[in-house]
């Protein structure tokens, strides 16, 4: 069993999705393990509130449940734009994990959803 999203953004394991988001977060200077929603697993605290960070379209992805919900249609294009900005910074392959390929697929799915005015659903 794994995570599936609409618009072919992502289909795979929850573990890989989490590792991919950690890589994205690292590229913009966020330690996901210290953030609210993640920190209690590592440091036993509620974590840093997302509201304390400078607003960034990436927060829609980074602070999203991986087991349900959706990314609003209005957030899809700005998130795709932001992911495209950091795409060249990502390693192409790291221990058989191609972060750029995963990111490009997510971007493509976000663009498709935006063009249809639809949210990206997580199931």
Short mmCIF file of the C-alpha atoms (twelve columns), coordinates in Angstrom:
data_MODEL
# 
_entry.id   MODEL 
# 
loop_
_atom_site.group_PDB 
_atom_site.id 
_atom_site.type_symbol 
_atom_site.label_atom_id 
_atom_site.label_alt_id 
_atom_site.label_comp_id 
_atom_site.label_asym_id 
_atom_site.label_seq_id 
_atom_site.Cartn_x 
_atom_site.Cartn_y 
_atom_site.Cartn_z 
_atom_site.pdbx_PDB_model_num 
ATOM 1   C CA . UNK A 1   0.000  0.000  0.000   1 
ATOM 2   C CA . UNK A 2   1.277  3.445  -0.832  1 
ATOM 3   C CA . UNK A 3   0.330  7.012  -1.510  1 
ATOM 4   C CA . UNK A 4   -1.542 7.947  -4.655  1 
ATOM 5   C CA . UNK A 5   -2.417 11.417 -5.853  1 
ATOM 6   C CA . UNK A 6   -4.612 12.644 -8.643  1 
ATOM 7   C CA . UNK A 7   -3.252 14.121 -11.876 1 
ATOM 8   C CA . UNK A 8   -0.358 11.622 -11.748 1 
ATOM 9   C CA . UNK A 9   1.629  13.836 -9.345  1 
ATOM 10  C CA . UNK A 10  2.843  10.958 -7.216  1 
ATOM 11  C CA . UNK A 11  2.328  7.216  -6.843  1 
ATOM 12  C CA . UNK A 12  4.646  5.420  -4.459  1 
ATOM 13  C CA . UNK A 13  5.576  4.701  -0.890  1 
ATOM 14  C CA . UNK A 14  4.871  7.027  1.999   1 
ATOM 15  C CA . UNK A 15  8.501  6.686  3.056   1 
ATOM 16  C CA . UNK A 16  9.823  7.879  -0.297  1 
ATOM 17  C CA . UNK A 17  7.328  10.769 -0.315  1 
ATOM 18  C CA . UNK A 18  8.523  11.832 3.129   1 
ATOM 19  C CA . UNK A 19  12.188 11.604 2.083   1 
ATOM 20  C CA . UNK A 20  11.432 13.629 -1.061  1 
ATOM 21  C CA . UNK A 21  9.727  16.351 0.966   1 
ATOM 22  C CA . UNK A 22  12.671 16.422 3.368   1 
ATOM 23  C CA . UNK A 23  14.978 16.961 0.372   1 
ATOM 24  C CA . UNK A 24  12.759 19.773 -0.960  1 
ATOM 25  C CA . UNK A 25  12.663 21.389 2.492   1 
ATOM 26  C CA . UNK A 26  16.438 21.162 2.844   1 
ATOM 27  C CA . UNK A 27  16.888 23.023 -0.456  1 
ATOM 28  C CA . UNK A 28  15.085 26.031 1.043   1 
ATOM 29  C CA . UNK A 29  16.685 25.857 4.477   1 
ATOM 30  C CA . UNK A 30  13.928 24.079 6.394   1 
ATOM 31  C CA . UNK A 31  14.651 21.137 8.677   1 
ATOM 32  C CA . UNK A 32  11.373 19.276 8.366   1 
ATOM 33  C CA . UNK A 33  12.164 17.250 11.500  1 
ATOM 34  C CA . UNK A 34  11.945 20.434 13.569  1 
ATOM 35  C CA . UNK A 35  8.623  21.642 12.163  1 
ATOM 36  C CA . UNK A 36  5.175  21.284 13.727  1 
ATOM 37  C CA . UNK A 37  3.616  18.069 12.537  1 
ATOM 38  C CA . UNK A 38  6.989  16.343 12.240  1 
ATOM 39  C CA . UNK A 39  9.056  17.295 15.305  1 
ATOM 40  C CA . UNK A 40  7.196  15.163 17.827  1 
ATOM 41  C CA . UNK A 41  8.544  12.075 16.094  1 
ATOM 42  C CA . UNK A 42  12.168 13.193 16.526  1 
ATOM 43  C CA . UNK A 43  12.456 15.540 19.485  1 
ATOM 44  C CA . UNK A 44  9.258  14.979 21.443  1 
ATOM 45  C CA . UNK A 45  8.110  18.586 21.096  1 
ATOM 46  C CA . UNK A 46  5.278  20.195 19.149  1 
ATOM 47  C CA . UNK A 47  7.818  21.753 16.777  1 
ATOM 48  C CA . UNK A 48  8.254  25.120 15.133  1 
ATOM 49  C CA . UNK A 49  4.955  26.600 13.923  1 
ATOM 50  C CA . UNK A 50  4.786  27.039 10.155  1 
ATOM 51  C CA . UNK A 51  3.426  30.528 10.736  1 
ATOM 52  C CA . UNK A 52  6.837  31.517 12.140  1 
ATOM 53  C CA . UNK A 53  8.438  31.054 8.715   1 
ATOM 54  C CA . UNK A 54  8.456  33.512 5.854   1 
ATOM 55  C CA . UNK A 55  5.493  32.582 3.614   1 
ATOM 56  C CA . UNK A 56  6.444  30.285 0.736   1 
ATOM 57  C CA . UNK A 57  4.294  28.378 -1.773  1 
ATOM 58  C CA . UNK A 58  6.245  25.241 -0.800  1 
ATOM 59  C CA . UNK A 59  4.582  25.190 2.617   1 
ATOM 60  C CA . UNK A 60  1.413  23.885 0.933   1 
ATOM 61  C CA . UNK A 61  3.340  20.727 0.049   1 
ATOM 62  C CA . UNK A 62  5.681  20.491 3.015   1 
ATOM 63  C CA . UNK A 63  2.981  20.964 5.645   1 
ATOM 64  C CA . UNK A 64  0.476  18.631 4.016   1 
ATOM 65  C CA . UNK A 65  -0.832 15.339 5.308   1 
ATOM 66  C CA . UNK A 66  0.471  12.435 3.275   1 
ATOM 67  C CA . UNK A 67  -2.583 10.279 3.877   1 
ATOM 68  C CA . UNK A 68  -5.471 12.391 2.635   1 
ATOM 69  C CA . UNK A 69  -6.709 15.807 1.719   1 
ATOM 70  C CA . UNK A 70  -5.862 17.890 -1.288  1 
ATOM 71  C CA . UNK A 71  -3.868 20.818 -2.613  1 
ATOM 72  C CA . UNK A 72  -6.312 23.541 -3.660  1 
ATOM 73  C CA . UNK A 73  -6.523 24.285 -7.386  1 
ATOM 74  C CA . UNK A 74  -5.470 27.895 -6.701  1 
ATOM 75  C CA . UNK A 75  -2.266 26.664 -5.034  1 
ATOM 76  C CA . UNK A 76  -1.223 24.303 -7.836  1 
ATOM 77  C CA . UNK A 77  0.387  26.807 -10.252 1 
ATOM 78  C CA . UNK A 78  2.277  28.781 -7.562  1 
ATOM 79  C CA . UNK A 79  3.562  25.522 -6.061  1 
ATOM 80  C CA . UNK A 80  4.622  24.256 -9.498  1 
ATOM 81  C CA . UNK A 81  6.445  27.548 -10.142 1 
ATOM 82  C CA . UNK A 82  8.269  27.304 -6.817  1 
ATOM 83  C CA . UNK A 83  9.246  23.673 -7.379  1 
ATOM 84  C CA . UNK A 84  10.625 24.623 -10.795 1 
ATOM 85  C CA . UNK A 85  12.856 27.214 -9.128  1 
ATOM 86  C CA . UNK A 86  14.540 24.608 -6.953  1 
ATOM 87  C CA . UNK A 87  14.497 21.747 -9.482  1 
ATOM 88  C CA . UNK A 88  18.058 22.442 -10.742 1 
ATOM 89  C CA . UNK A 89  19.358 22.368 -7.158  1 
ATOM 90  C CA . UNK A 90  18.166 18.825 -6.522  1 
ATOM 91  C CA . UNK A 91  20.481 15.880 -7.082  1 
ATOM 92  C CA . UNK A 92  19.473 13.836 -10.100 1 
ATOM 93  C CA . UNK A 93  20.113 10.578 -8.353  1 
ATOM 94  C CA . UNK A 94  20.973 9.750  -4.766  1 
ATOM 95  C CA . UNK A 95  21.121 6.072  -3.803  1 
ATOM 96  C CA . UNK A 96  18.719 5.197  -6.649  1 
ATOM 97  C CA . UNK A 97  16.308 7.997  -5.674  1 
ATOM 98  C CA . UNK A 98  15.862 10.490 -8.471  1 
ATOM 99  C CA . UNK A 99  14.659 13.633 -6.728  1 
ATOM 100 C CA . UNK A 100 14.559 15.677 -9.939  1 
ATOM 101 C CA . UNK A 101 12.429 13.123 -11.726 1 
ATOM 102 C CA . UNK A 102 10.018 12.924 -8.785  1 
ATOM 103 C CA . UNK A 103 9.839  16.707 -8.614  1 
ATOM 104 C CA . UNK A 104 9.262  17.095 -12.357 1 
ATOM 105 C CA . UNK A 105 6.437  14.552 -12.239 1 
ATOM 106 C CA . UNK A 106 4.844  16.463 -9.347  1 
ATOM 107 C CA . UNK A 107 5.222  19.743 -11.263 1 
ATOM 108 C CA . UNK A 108 3.618  18.222 -14.356 1 
ATOM 109 C CA . UNK A 109 0.689  16.954 -12.288 1 
ATOM 110 C CA . UNK A 110 0.260  20.329 -10.598 1 
ATOM 111 C CA . UNK A 111 0.227  22.055 -13.997 1 
ATOM 112 C CA . UNK A 112 -2.389 19.623 -15.286 1 
ATOM 113 C CA . UNK A 113 -4.579 20.190 -12.224 1 
ATOM 114 C CA . UNK A 114 -4.189 23.968 -12.525 1 
ATOM 115 C CA . UNK A 115 -5.147 23.891 -16.211 1 
ATOM 116 C CA . UNK A 116 -8.353 22.075 -15.314 1 
ATOM 117 C CA . UNK A 117 -9.080 24.188 -12.236 1 
ATOM 118 C CA . UNK A 118 -8.986 21.044 -10.088 1 
ATOM 119 C CA . UNK A 119 -7.305 20.257 -6.764  1 
ATOM 120 C CA . UNK A 120 -4.636 17.574 -6.431  1 
ATOM 121 C CA . UNK A 121 -6.124 14.892 -4.218  1 
ATOM 122 C CA . UNK A 122 -4.166 12.646 -1.857  1 
ATOM 123 C CA . UNK A 123 -5.617 9.172  -1.345  1 
# 
